[in-house]
PDB file of C-alpha atoms and ligand atoms in Angstrom:
ATOM      1  CA  MET A 278       4.056   5.372  -4.822  1.00  0.00           C
ATOM      2  CA  CYS A 279       2.897   1.843  -5.428  1.00  0.00           C
ATOM      3  CA  GLY A 280       0.378  -0.705  -4.207  1.00  0.00           C
ATOM      4  CA  ILE A 281       0.879  -3.676  -1.975  1.00  0.00           C
ATOM      5  CA  VAL A 282      -1.465  -6.514  -1.010  1.00  0.00           C
ATOM      6  CA  GLY A 283      -1.355  -9.703   0.986  1.00  0.00           C
ATOM      7  CA  ILE A 284      -3.606 -12.583   1.896  1.00  0.00           C
ATOM      8  CA  VAL A 285      -3.355 -15.412   4.398  1.00  0.00           C
ATOM      9  CA  GLY A 286      -5.841 -18.186   4.910  1.00  0.00           C
ATOM     10  CA  GLY A 287      -7.279 -18.252   1.431  1.00  0.00           C
ATOM     11  CA  GLN A 288      -7.406 -20.783  -1.388  1.00  0.00           C
ATOM     12  CA  LYS A 289      -6.330 -18.975  -4.519  1.00  0.00           C
ATOM     13  CA  ALA A 290      -4.090 -16.216  -3.296  1.00  0.00           C
ATOM     14  CA  SER A 291      -2.699 -15.145  -6.640  1.00  0.00           C
ATOM     15  CA  SER A 292      -6.112 -14.512  -8.272  1.00  0.00           C
ATOM     16  CA  VAL A 293      -7.395 -12.633  -5.186  1.00  0.00           C
ATOM     17  CA  MET A 294      -4.262 -10.534  -5.158  1.00  0.00           C
ATOM     18  CA  VAL A 295      -4.356  -9.711  -8.877  1.00  0.00           C
ATOM     19  CA  ASP A 296      -7.962  -8.570  -8.406  1.00  0.00           C
ATOM     20  CA  ALA A 297      -6.911  -6.400  -5.481  1.00  0.00           C
ATOM     21  CA  LEU A 298      -3.895  -4.996  -7.446  1.00  0.00           C
ATOM     22  CA  LYS A 299      -6.291  -3.914 -10.224  1.00  0.00           C
ATOM     23  CA  ARG A 300      -7.855  -1.569  -7.709  1.00  0.00           C
ATOM     24  CA  LEU A 301      -4.414  -0.300  -6.707  1.00  0.00           C
ATOM     25  CA  GLU A 302      -3.145   0.254 -10.235  1.00  0.00           C
ATOM     26  CA  TYR A 303      -3.731   3.957  -9.909  1.00  0.00           C
ATOM     27  CA  ARG A 304      -0.811   3.932  -7.445  1.00  0.00           C
ATOM     28  CA  GLY A 305       1.751   2.599  -9.883  1.00  0.00           C
ATOM     29  CA  TYR A 306       1.899   0.565 -13.060  1.00  0.00           C
ATOM     30  CA  ASP A 307       5.406   0.072 -14.434  1.00  0.00           C
ATOM     31  CA  SER A 308       5.630  -3.590 -13.352  1.00  0.00           C
ATOM     32  CA  ALA A 309       3.804  -6.004 -11.034  1.00  0.00           C
ATOM     33  CA  GLY A 310       4.309  -9.273  -9.313  1.00  0.00           C
ATOM     34  CA  VAL A 311       2.981 -11.834  -6.802  1.00  0.00           C
ATOM     35  CA  ALA A 312       4.609 -14.431  -4.535  1.00  0.00           C
ATOM     36  CA  THR A 313       2.954 -17.395  -2.836  1.00  0.00           C
ATOM     37  CA  LEU A 314       4.043 -20.275  -0.656  1.00  0.00           C
ATOM     38  CA  ILE A 315       3.629 -23.695  -2.153  1.00  0.00           C
ATOM     39  CA  ASP A 316       4.554 -26.614   0.166  1.00  0.00           C
ATOM     40  CA  GLY A 317       6.405 -24.150   2.291  1.00  0.00           C
ATOM     41  CA  ALA A 318       8.549 -22.747  -0.610  1.00  0.00           C
ATOM     42  CA  ILE A 319       8.397 -19.298  -2.152  1.00  0.00           C
ATOM     43  CA  HIS A 320       7.266 -19.050  -5.808  1.00  0.00           C
ATOM     44  CA  ARG A 321       6.986 -15.804  -7.736  1.00  0.00           C
ATOM     45  CA  ARG A 322       5.584 -14.472 -11.006  1.00  0.00           C
ATOM     46  CA  ARG A 323       6.553 -10.972 -12.090  1.00  0.00           C
ATOM     47  CA  ALA A 324       6.118  -8.945 -15.281  1.00  0.00           C
ATOM     48  CA  GLU A 325       7.347  -5.684 -16.695  1.00  0.00           C
ATOM     49  CA  GLY A 326       4.695  -3.110 -17.737  1.00  0.00           C
ATOM     50  CA  LYS A 327       1.034  -2.975 -16.878  1.00  0.00           C
ATOM     51  CA  LEU A 328      -0.807  -5.465 -14.667  1.00  0.00           C
ATOM     52  CA  CYS A 329      -2.348  -7.132 -17.713  1.00  0.00           C
ATOM     53  CA  ASN A 330       1.132  -8.502 -18.549  1.00  0.00           C
ATOM     54  CA  LEU A 331       1.267 -10.242 -15.165  1.00  0.00           C
ATOM     55  CA  VAL A 332      -2.263 -11.542 -15.752  1.00  0.00           C
ATOM     56  CA  ASP A 333      -1.166 -13.076 -19.081  1.00  0.00           C
ATOM     57  CA  LYS A 334       1.840 -14.582 -17.440  1.00  0.00           C
ATOM     58  CA  LEU A 335      -0.333 -16.184 -14.724  1.00  0.00           C
ATOM     59  CA  LYS A 336      -2.625 -17.552 -17.417  1.00  0.00           C
ATOM     60  CA  SER A 337       0.193 -19.383 -19.103  1.00  0.00           C
ATOM     61  CA  ASP A 338       2.081 -20.211 -15.927  1.00  0.00           C
ATOM     62  CA  PRO A 339      -0.440 -20.321 -13.026  1.00  0.00           C
ATOM     63  CA  LEU A 340       0.603 -19.873  -9.417  1.00  0.00           C
ATOM     64  CA  VAL A 341      -1.263 -21.855  -6.771  1.00  0.00           C
ATOM     65  CA  GLY A 342      -0.940 -21.281  -3.039  1.00  0.00           C
ATOM     66  CA  GLY A 343      -3.216 -19.851  -0.334  1.00  0.00           C
ATOM     67  CA  LEU A 344      -0.852 -17.312   1.204  1.00  0.00           C
ATOM     68  CA  GLY A 345       0.831 -14.543  -0.729  1.00  0.00           C
ATOM     69  CA  ILE A 346       1.946 -10.975  -1.268  1.00  0.00           C
ATOM     70  CA  GLY A 347       1.649  -8.801  -4.386  1.00  0.00           C
ATOM     71  CA  HIS A 348       2.796  -5.484  -5.730  1.00  0.00           C
ATOM     72  CA  THR A 349       2.202  -2.976  -8.494  1.00  0.00           C
ATOM     73  CA  ARG A 350       5.315  -0.800  -8.827  1.00  0.00           C
ATOM     74  CA  TRP A 351       6.178   2.794  -9.498  1.00  0.00           C
ATOM     75  CA  ALA A 352       9.958   2.602  -9.622  1.00  0.00           C
ATOM     76  CA  THR A 353      12.121   4.884  -7.495  1.00  0.00           C
ATOM     77  CA  HIS A 354      15.343   2.797  -7.393  1.00  0.00           C
ATOM     78  CA  GLY A 355      16.169   0.847 -10.528  1.00  0.00           C
ATOM     79  CA  ALA A 356      14.640   0.590 -13.950  1.00  0.00           C
ATOM     80  CA  PRO A 357      11.088  -0.737 -14.404  1.00  0.00           C
ATOM     81  CA  THR A 358      12.264  -4.255 -15.490  1.00  0.00           C
ATOM     82  CA  GLU A 359      11.074  -7.706 -14.504  1.00  0.00           C
ATOM     83  CA  CYS A 360      14.193  -8.233 -12.439  1.00  0.00           C
ATOM     84  CA  ASN A 361      13.488  -5.104 -10.373  1.00  0.00           C
ATOM     85  CA  ALA A 362       9.762  -5.933 -10.033  1.00  0.00           C
ATOM     86  CA  HIS A 363       8.621  -6.916  -6.558  1.00  0.00           C
ATOM     87  CA  PRO A 364       8.245  -9.281  -4.700  1.00  0.00           C
ATOM     88  CA  HIS A 365      11.990  -9.569  -4.038  1.00  0.00           C
ATOM     89  CA  GLU A 366      13.302 -12.788  -2.542  1.00  0.00           C
ATOM     90  CA  ALA A 367      16.438 -13.747  -0.692  1.00  0.00           C
ATOM     91  CA  GLY A 368      17.225 -16.756   1.417  1.00  0.00           C
ATOM     92  CA  GLY A 369      13.637 -17.843   1.988  1.00  0.00           C
ATOM     93  CA  VAL A 370      12.161 -14.416   2.578  1.00  0.00           C
ATOM     94  CA  ALA A 371      10.020 -12.477   0.050  1.00  0.00           C
ATOM     95  CA  VAL A 372       9.097  -8.823   0.406  1.00  0.00           C
ATOM     96  CA  VAL A 373       6.960  -6.189  -1.238  1.00  0.00           C
ATOM     97  CA  HIS A 374       7.590  -2.531  -0.445  1.00  0.00           C
ATOM     98  CA  ASN A 375       5.964   0.820  -1.070  1.00  0.00           C
ATOM     99  CA  GLY A 376       8.289   3.749  -0.437  1.00  0.00           C
ATOM    100  CA  ILE A 377      12.012   4.381  -0.116  1.00  0.00           C
ATOM    101  CA  ILE A 378      14.631   2.872   2.205  1.00  0.00           C
ATOM    102  CA  GLU A 379      16.930   5.838   2.487  1.00  0.00           C
ATOM    103  CA  ASN A 380      19.943   4.058   4.023  1.00  0.00           C
ATOM    104  CA  PHE A 381      19.811   1.011   1.674  1.00  0.00           C
ATOM    105  CA  LEU A 382      23.341   1.628   0.277  1.00  0.00           C
ATOM    106  CA  SER A 383      25.142   1.268   3.606  1.00  0.00           C
ATOM    107  CA  LEU A 384      22.890  -1.760   4.529  1.00  0.00           C
ATOM    108  CA  ARG A 385      23.659  -3.373   1.220  1.00  0.00           C
ATOM    109  CA  GLU A 386      27.449  -2.914   1.587  1.00  0.00           C
ATOM    110  CA  GLU A 387      27.273  -4.467   5.042  1.00  0.00           C
ATOM    111  CA  LEU A 388      25.370  -7.441   3.660  1.00  0.00           C
ATOM    112  CA  GLN A 389      27.659  -7.800   0.649  1.00  0.00           C
ATOM    113  CA  ALA A 390      30.640  -7.863   3.043  1.00  0.00           C
ATOM    114  CA  ASN A 391      28.882 -10.833   4.696  1.00  0.00           C
ATOM    115  CA  GLY A 392      28.616 -12.673   1.344  1.00  0.00           C
ATOM    116  CA  HIS A 393      25.093 -11.681   0.204  1.00  0.00           C
ATOM    117  CA  LYS A 394      24.637 -11.423  -3.585  1.00  0.00           C
ATOM    118  CA  PHE A 395      22.172  -8.869  -4.848  1.00  0.00           C
ATOM    119  CA  GLU A 396      20.067  -9.399  -7.985  1.00  0.00           C
ATOM    120  CA  THR A 397      18.328  -6.055  -8.363  1.00  0.00           C
ATOM    121  CA  GLU A 398      18.995  -2.321  -8.344  1.00  0.00           C
ATOM    122  CA  THR A 399      16.195  -1.642  -5.847  1.00  0.00           C
ATOM    123  CA  ASP A 400      16.444  -0.290  -2.353  1.00  0.00           C
ATOM    124  CA  THR A 401      13.888  -2.975  -1.289  1.00  0.00           C
ATOM    125  CA  GLU A 402      16.052  -6.066  -1.743  1.00  0.00           C
ATOM    126  CA  VAL A 403      18.139  -5.283   1.383  1.00  0.00           C
ATOM    127  CA  VAL A 404      15.052  -5.955   3.472  1.00  0.00           C
ATOM    128  CA  ALA A 405      14.769  -9.605   2.297  1.00  0.00           C
ATOM    129  CA  HIS A 406      18.515 -10.140   2.720  1.00  0.00           C
ATOM    130  CA  MET A 407      18.572  -8.660   6.256  1.00  0.00           C
ATOM    131  CA  ALA A 408      15.619 -10.704   7.416  1.00  0.00           C
ATOM    132  CA  SER A 409      16.996 -13.972   5.921  1.00  0.00           C
ATOM    133  CA  HIS A 410      20.451 -13.262   7.451  1.00  0.00           C
ATOM    134  CA  LEU A 411      18.886 -12.970  10.951  1.00  0.00           C
ATOM    135  CA  ILE A 412      16.636 -16.017  10.494  1.00  0.00           C
ATOM    136  CA  LYS A 413      19.651 -18.099   9.387  1.00  0.00           C
ATOM    137  CA  ALA A 414      21.370 -16.834  12.602  1.00  0.00           C
ATOM    138  CA  GLY A 415      18.518 -18.468  14.644  1.00  0.00           C
ATOM    139  CA  LYS A 416      15.963 -15.678  15.017  1.00  0.00           C
ATOM    140  CA  THR A 417      12.246 -16.240  14.420  1.00  0.00           C
ATOM    141  CA  PRO A 418      10.622 -14.243  11.612  1.00  0.00           C
ATOM    142  CA  ARG A 419       9.082 -11.981  14.199  1.00  0.00           C
ATOM    143  CA  GLU A 420      12.383 -11.266  15.951  1.00  0.00           C
ATOM    144  CA  ALA A 421      14.119 -10.827  12.587  1.00  0.00           C
ATOM    145  CA  VAL A 422      11.547  -8.284  11.315  1.00  0.00           C
ATOM    146  CA  GLN A 423      11.711  -6.399  14.598  1.00  0.00           C
ATOM    147  CA  GLU A 424      15.450  -6.005  14.253  1.00  0.00           C
ATOM    148  CA  VAL A 425      15.214  -5.160  10.524  1.00  0.00           C
ATOM    149  CA  LEU A 426      12.705  -2.373  11.223  1.00  0.00           C
ATOM    150  CA  SER A 427      14.971  -0.894  13.834  1.00  0.00           C
ATOM    151  CA  LYS A 428      17.709  -0.477  11.163  1.00  0.00           C
ATOM    152  CA  LEU A 429      15.639   0.984   8.372  1.00  0.00           C
ATOM    153  CA  GLU A 430      15.472   4.674   7.646  1.00  0.00           C
ATOM    154  CA  GLY A 431      12.911   6.200   5.266  1.00  0.00           C
ATOM    155  CA  ALA A 432       9.295   5.872   4.437  1.00  0.00           C
ATOM    156  CA  PHE A 433       7.708   2.482   3.738  1.00  0.00           C
ATOM    157  CA  ALA A 434       4.916   0.033   3.927  1.00  0.00           C
ATOM    158  CA  LEU A 435       6.341  -3.534   3.792  1.00  0.00           C
ATOM    159  CA  ALA A 436       4.892  -7.004   3.724  1.00  0.00           C
ATOM    160  CA  MET A 437       6.941 -10.213   4.027  1.00  0.00           C
ATOM    161  CA  ILE A 438       6.413 -13.903   3.780  1.00  0.00           C
ATOM    162  CA  PHE A 439       8.764 -16.663   5.028  1.00  0.00           C
ATOM    163  CA  GLU A 440       9.705 -20.091   3.697  1.00  0.00           C
ATOM    164  CA  GLY A 441       8.118 -22.828   5.796  1.00  0.00           C
ATOM    165  CA  HIS A 442       5.595 -20.482   7.472  1.00  0.00           C
ATOM    166  CA  GLU A 443       2.253 -21.190   5.767  1.00  0.00           C
ATOM    167  CA  ASP A 444       0.231 -19.098   8.149  1.00  0.00           C
ATOM    168  CA  LEU A 445       2.227 -15.873   8.485  1.00  0.00           C
ATOM    169  CA  ILE A 446       2.627 -12.485   6.825  1.00  0.00           C
ATOM    170  CA  ILE A 447       4.459  -9.718   8.689  1.00  0.00           C
ATOM    171  CA  ALA A 448       3.787  -6.153   7.566  1.00  0.00           C
ATOM    172  CA  ALA A 449       4.827  -2.743   8.752  1.00  0.00           C
ATOM    173  CA  ARG A 450       4.187   0.884   8.034  1.00  0.00           C
ATOM    174  CA  ARG A 451       6.199   4.037   8.508  1.00  0.00           C
ATOM    175  CA  GLY A 452       5.100   7.010   6.469  1.00  0.00           C
ATOM    176  CA  SER A 453       3.293   5.015   3.773  1.00  0.00           C
ATOM    177  CA  PRO A 454      -0.365   3.858   4.125  1.00  0.00           C
ATOM    178  CA  LEU A 455      -1.392   0.294   5.016  1.00  0.00           C
ATOM    179  CA  ALA A 456      -4.765  -1.144   5.805  1.00  0.00           C
ATOM    180  CA  ILE A 457      -5.335  -4.534   7.434  1.00  0.00           C
ATOM    181  CA  GLY A 458      -8.517  -6.454   6.509  1.00  0.00           C
ATOM    182  CA  LEU A 459     -10.221  -8.972   8.811  1.00  0.00           C
ATOM    183  CA  GLY A 460     -12.108 -11.769   7.109  1.00  0.00           C
ATOM    184  CA  ASP A 461     -13.687 -15.039   8.108  1.00  0.00           C
ATOM    185  CA  GLY A 462     -10.687 -17.338   8.559  1.00  0.00           C
ATOM    186  CA  GLN A 463      -8.663 -14.998   6.352  1.00  0.00           C
ATOM    187  CA  SER A 464      -6.633 -11.891   6.893  1.00  0.00           C
ATOM    188  CA  TYR A 465      -5.594  -9.349   4.320  1.00  0.00           C
ATOM    189  CA  LEU A 466      -3.484  -6.260   3.898  1.00  0.00           C
ATOM    190  CA  GLY A 467      -3.587  -3.566   1.237  1.00  0.00           C
ATOM    191  CA  SER A 468      -2.306  -0.068   0.562  1.00  0.00           C
ATOM    192  CA  ASP A 469      -5.880   1.164   0.922  1.00  0.00           C
ATOM    193  CA  ALA A 470      -9.231  -0.131   1.926  1.00  0.00           C
ATOM    194  CA  PHE A 471     -10.489  -0.109  -1.688  1.00  0.00           C
ATOM    195  CA  ALA A 472      -8.057  -2.910  -2.469  1.00  0.00           C
ATOM    196  CA  LEU A 473      -9.757  -5.023   0.181  1.00  0.00           C
ATOM    197  CA  ALA A 474     -13.364  -3.934  -0.535  1.00  0.00           C
ATOM    198  CA  PRO A 475     -14.625  -7.188  -2.144  1.00  0.00           C
ATOM    199  CA  MET A 476     -13.020  -9.347   0.562  1.00  0.00           C
ATOM    200  CA  THR A 477     -14.039  -7.498   3.800  1.00  0.00           C
ATOM    201  CA  ASN A 478     -15.332  -4.248   5.173  1.00  0.00           C
ATOM    202  CA  LYS A 479     -13.651  -4.795   8.558  1.00  0.00           C
ATOM    203  CA  VAL A 480     -10.441  -2.764   8.374  1.00  0.00           C
ATOM    204  CA  ILE A 481      -7.704  -1.739  10.788  1.00  0.00           C
ATOM    205  CA  TYR A 482      -5.820   1.377   9.735  1.00  0.00           C
ATOM    206  CA  LEU A 483      -2.340   0.993  11.256  1.00  0.00           C
ATOM    207  CA  GLU A 484      -0.723   3.972  12.962  1.00  0.00           C
ATOM    208  CA  ASP A 485       2.571   5.220  11.860  1.00  0.00           C
ATOM    209  CA  GLY A 486       5.368   2.977  13.188  1.00  0.00           C
ATOM    210  CA  ASP A 487       3.025  -0.014  13.741  1.00  0.00           C
ATOM    211  CA  TRP A 488       3.817  -3.509  12.464  1.00  0.00           C
ATOM    212  CA  VAL A 489       1.597  -6.488  12.386  1.00  0.00           C
ATOM    213  CA  GLU A 490       1.557 -10.256  12.318  1.00  0.00           C
ATOM    214  CA  LEU A 491      -1.196 -11.734  10.123  1.00  0.00           C
ATOM    215  CA  ASN A 492      -2.405 -15.233  10.655  1.00  0.00           C
ATOM    216  CA  ALA A 493      -5.587 -16.666   9.057  1.00  0.00           C
ATOM    217  CA  GLN A 494      -7.441 -16.601  12.388  1.00  0.00           C
ATOM    218  CA  LYS A 495      -5.940 -13.559  14.029  1.00  0.00           C
ATOM    219  CA  VAL A 496      -4.102 -10.304  13.573  1.00  0.00           C
ATOM    220  CA  THR A 497      -1.614  -8.953  16.170  1.00  0.00           C
ATOM    221  CA  VAL A 498      -0.604  -5.338  16.014  1.00  0.00           C
ATOM    222  CA  TYR A 499       2.599  -4.014  17.605  1.00  0.00           C
ATOM    223  CA  ASP A 500       3.469  -0.387  18.039  1.00  0.00           C
ATOM    224  CA  GLY A 501       6.909   1.248  17.307  1.00  0.00           C
ATOM    225  CA  GLN A 502       8.076   0.077  20.750  1.00  0.00           C
ATOM    226  CA  ASN A 503       7.155  -3.503  19.880  1.00  0.00           C
ATOM    227  CA  LYS A 504       4.284  -3.591  22.386  1.00  0.00           C
ATOM    228  CA  VAL A 505       1.100  -5.410  21.472  1.00  0.00           C
ATOM    229  CA  VAL A 506      -1.581  -2.713  20.925  1.00  0.00           C
ATOM    230  CA  ASN A 507      -5.292  -2.666  20.116  1.00  0.00           C
ATOM    231  CA  ARG A 508      -6.228  -0.645  17.086  1.00  0.00           C
ATOM    232  CA  ASP A 509      -9.837   0.144  16.278  1.00  0.00           C
ATOM    233  CA  VAL A 510     -11.624  -1.967  13.709  1.00  0.00           C
ATOM    234  CA  THR A 511     -13.397   0.335  11.275  1.00  0.00           C
ATOM    235  CA  ILE A 512     -16.363  -0.812   9.192  1.00  0.00           C
ATOM    236  CA  THR A 513     -15.544   0.790   5.827  1.00  0.00           C
ATOM    237  CA  THR A 514     -17.915   2.073   3.232  1.00  0.00           C
ATOM    238  CA  ALA A 515     -15.321   1.431   0.560  1.00  0.00           C
ATOM    239  CA  SER A 516     -17.216  -0.531  -1.972  1.00  0.00           C
ATOM    240  CA  ALA A 517     -15.648  -2.418  -4.861  1.00  0.00           C
ATOM    241  CA  SER A 518     -17.996  -0.748  -7.297  1.00  0.00           C
ATOM    242  CA  LEU A 519     -16.291   2.587  -6.465  1.00  0.00           C
ATOM    243  CA  VAL A 520     -13.065   1.310  -7.817  1.00  0.00           C
ATOM    244  CA  ASP A 521     -13.896  -0.544 -10.944  1.00  0.00           C
ATOM    245  CA  LYS A 522     -14.720   1.134 -14.210  1.00  0.00           C
ATOM    246  CA  GLY A 523     -18.413   0.208 -14.141  1.00  0.00           C
ATOM    247  CA  ASN A 524     -19.919   0.720 -17.629  1.00  0.00           C
ATOM    248  CA  HIS A 525     -17.374   3.397 -18.562  1.00  0.00           C
ATOM    249  CA  ARG A 526     -14.571   2.958 -21.087  1.00  0.00           C
ATOM    250  CA  HIS A 527     -11.920   4.179 -18.721  1.00  0.00           C
ATOM    251  CA  PHE A 528     -11.474   5.707 -15.231  1.00  0.00           C
ATOM    252  CA  MET A 529     -11.337   9.299 -16.475  1.00  0.00           C
ATOM    253  CA  ALA A 530     -14.802   8.960 -18.075  1.00  0.00           C
ATOM    254  CA  LYS A 531     -16.074   7.393 -14.903  1.00  0.00           C
ATOM    255  CA  GLU A 532     -14.666  10.170 -12.749  1.00  0.00           C
ATOM    256  CA  ILE A 533     -16.262  12.861 -14.976  1.00  0.00           C
ATOM    257  CA  PHE A 534     -19.675  11.290 -14.843  1.00  0.00           C
ATOM    258  CA  GLU A 535     -19.355  10.843 -11.054  1.00  0.00           C
ATOM    259  CA  GLN A 536     -18.655  14.502 -10.397  1.00  0.00           C
ATOM    260  CA  PRO A 537     -22.236  15.579  -9.412  1.00  0.00           C
ATOM    261  CA  GLU A 538     -22.627  12.710  -6.959  1.00  0.00           C
ATOM    262  CA  VAL A 539     -19.140  13.150  -5.482  1.00  0.00           C
ATOM    263  CA  ILE A 540     -19.583  16.897  -5.065  1.00  0.00           C
ATOM    264  CA  ALA A 541     -22.958  16.397  -3.393  1.00  0.00           C
ATOM    265  CA  HIS A 542     -21.480  13.765  -1.109  1.00  0.00           C
ATOM    266  CA  THR A 543     -18.543  15.994  -0.167  1.00  0.00           C
ATOM    267  CA  PHE A 544     -20.681  19.062   0.518  1.00  0.00           C
ATOM    268  CA  GLY A 545     -23.421  17.097   2.117  1.00  0.00           C
ATOM    269  CA  ALA A 546     -21.802  17.129   5.520  1.00  0.00           C
ATOM    270  CA  TYR A 547     -21.978  20.943   5.633  1.00  0.00           C
ATOM    271  CA  VAL A 548     -25.425  21.500   4.167  1.00  0.00           C
ATOM    272  CA  ASP A 549     -28.604  21.541   6.247  1.00  0.00           C
ATOM    273  CA  PRO A 550     -31.314  20.900   3.555  1.00  0.00           C
ATOM    274  CA  ILE A 551     -34.218  21.575   5.908  1.00  0.00           C
ATOM    275  CA  ASN A 552     -33.139  25.006   7.087  1.00  0.00           C
ATOM    276  CA  LEU A 553     -31.439  25.730   3.691  1.00  0.00           C
ATOM    277  CA  SER A 554     -28.217  26.723   5.503  1.00  0.00           C
ATOM    278  CA  VAL A 555     -24.498  25.931   5.299  1.00  0.00           C
ATOM    279  CA  SER A 556     -22.372  25.406   8.367  1.00  0.00           C
ATOM    280  CA  MET A 557     -18.656  24.712   8.464  1.00  0.00           C
ATOM    281  CA  SER A 558     -18.502  24.573  12.199  1.00  0.00           C
ATOM    282  CA  GLU A 559     -16.555  21.306  12.095  1.00  0.00           C
ATOM    283  CA  LEU A 560     -13.460  23.051  10.728  1.00  0.00           C
ATOM    284  CA  PRO A 561     -10.753  23.136  13.362  1.00  0.00           C
ATOM    285  CA  PHE A 562     -10.084  26.840  12.709  1.00  0.00           C
ATOM    286  CA  ASP A 563     -11.894  29.979  11.667  1.00  0.00           C
ATOM    287  CA  LEU A 564     -11.436  30.534   7.958  1.00  0.00           C
ATOM    288  CA  LYS A 565     -11.845  34.252   8.407  1.00  0.00           C
ATOM    289  CA  THR A 566      -8.609  34.435  10.400  1.00  0.00           C
ATOM    290  CA  VAL A 567      -6.468  32.653   7.779  1.00  0.00           C
ATOM    291  CA  PRO A 568      -4.193  35.239   6.214  1.00  0.00           C
ATOM    292  CA  LYS A 569      -2.774  33.146   3.346  1.00  0.00           C
ATOM    293  CA  ILE A 570      -3.237  29.649   1.934  1.00  0.00           C
ATOM    294  CA  THR A 571      -0.471  27.471   0.343  1.00  0.00           C
ATOM    295  CA  ILE A 572      -1.585  24.540  -1.749  1.00  0.00           C
ATOM    296  CA  VAL A 573       0.963  21.761  -2.563  1.00  0.00           C
ATOM    297  CA  ALA A 574      -0.025  19.152  -5.106  1.00  0.00           C
ATOM    298  CA  CYS A 575       0.974  17.352  -8.286  1.00  0.00           C
ATOM    299  CA  GLY A 576      -0.870  15.629 -11.088  1.00  0.00           C
ATOM    300  CA  THR A 577      -4.591  16.153 -11.268  1.00  0.00           C
ATOM    301  CA  ALA A 578      -4.532  17.466  -7.687  1.00  0.00           C
ATOM    302  CA  PHE A 579      -2.346  20.305  -9.014  1.00  0.00           C
ATOM    303  CA  TYR A 580      -5.157  21.330 -11.409  1.00  0.00           C
ATOM    304  CA  SER A 581      -7.685  21.144  -8.552  1.00  0.00           C
ATOM    305  CA  GLY A 582      -5.304  23.317  -6.585  1.00  0.00           C
ATOM    306  CA  LEU A 583      -5.289  25.918  -9.384  1.00  0.00           C
ATOM    307  CA  VAL A 584      -9.060  26.061  -9.335  1.00  0.00           C
ATOM    308  CA  ALA A 585      -9.016  26.291  -5.531  1.00  0.00           C
ATOM    309  CA  LYS A 586      -6.482  29.127  -5.728  1.00  0.00           C
ATOM    310  CA  TYR A 587      -8.777  30.993  -8.100  1.00  0.00           C
ATOM    311  CA  TRP A 588     -11.817  30.596  -5.820  1.00  0.00           C
ATOM    312  CA  PHE A 589      -9.943  31.406  -2.610  1.00  0.00           C
ATOM    313  CA  GLU A 590      -8.671  34.606  -4.173  1.00  0.00           C
ATOM    314  CA  GLN A 591     -11.731  35.706  -6.115  1.00  0.00           C
ATOM    315  CA  ILE A 592     -14.469  34.697  -3.656  1.00  0.00           C
ATOM    316  CA  ALA A 593     -12.840  34.567  -0.232  1.00  0.00           C
ATOM    317  CA  ARG A 594     -10.202  37.246  -1.064  1.00  0.00           C
ATOM    318  CA  VAL A 595      -7.496  35.154   0.651  1.00  0.00           C
ATOM    319  CA  PRO A 596      -4.163  35.188  -1.198  1.00  0.00           C
TER     320      PRO A 596
HETATM  321  N1  LIG B 664      11.537   1.916  -3.857  1.00  0.00           N
HETATM  322  C1  LIG B 664      10.934   0.730  -4.340  1.00  0.00           C
HETATM  323  C2  LIG B 664      11.356   0.439  -5.765  1.00  0.00           C
HETATM  324  O1  LIG B 664      11.817   1.308  -6.490  1.00  0.00           O
HETATM  325  C3  LIG B 664       9.453   0.788  -4.229  1.00  0.00           C
HETATM  326  C4  LIG B 664       8.873   1.797  -5.162  1.00  0.00           C
HETATM  327  C5  LIG B 664       7.387   1.872  -5.033  1.00  0.00           C
HETATM  328  O2  LIG B 664       6.854   2.431  -4.006  1.00  0.00           O
HETATM  329  O3  LIG B 664       6.708   1.421  -5.998  1.00  0.00           O
HETATM  330  O4  LIG B 664      11.219  -0.653  -6.188  1.00  0.00           O
END
């Protein structure tokens, strides 16, 4: 799991992206990076470790540019080093990726046989090489990405920028989350709507298999069959204050103090305070007919699962 962001049509892409990455840090934090276009050329800053290391690097070596992509990584392929940190770049294409490209080894061998030199141990780098290979062969970025996507196996959210294309990000999702934000003369992408909260509350949640062209003034969504499709624009309630630490020392303290409000909010939909009754009629099934419940989770969700197991067994008598 990791976080990706992108912005087109802005002024200071790297500072907007770092701010958005802060809200995605819960998704991964072993390294981070950003890439922007300056006079049509791709420039990157990447740093090993927590996001604050990237922030320090950007202070001493700022990155201008109004279009960019960014990433906070949780490594699956290759050590958490600066070299393996995203964005990855090859032949005028830069890419950030959340997920796993399962067939990267065979794709890499094919590209190496065609003379491509790889710099990282990641599964992601093949995407940049494949796209640049196709663009050099005369395809447009859109055609190249379409062909790349048809060859990838696995789960991913991807975002790419292209040398010489100051008004274009192409992004795609298959199995990993991706939200598109619509601004005023700006378009954004992020692994979740919270990342985009300070920029816009107009969000398109892509469906699985969708890919999208982001320009400053418009967003075009394609489905898995490469047909232009309309996806609903949702007005989100994700507010930036929900995802910063507020006055608390750290996120865990904030979450502990938020528990009463969050529980009230969660249960609120089922409680009728006037008639003092509880209704769970919105559930798509009748709980009474469920013979057994299996809970799958890890991390803090695992602990929540243990509590739920206890309640289901003790109170509802469901194993
Ligand atoms: N598989 C990619 C890598 O290891 C992306 C991992 C992630 O989702 O952070 O770099």
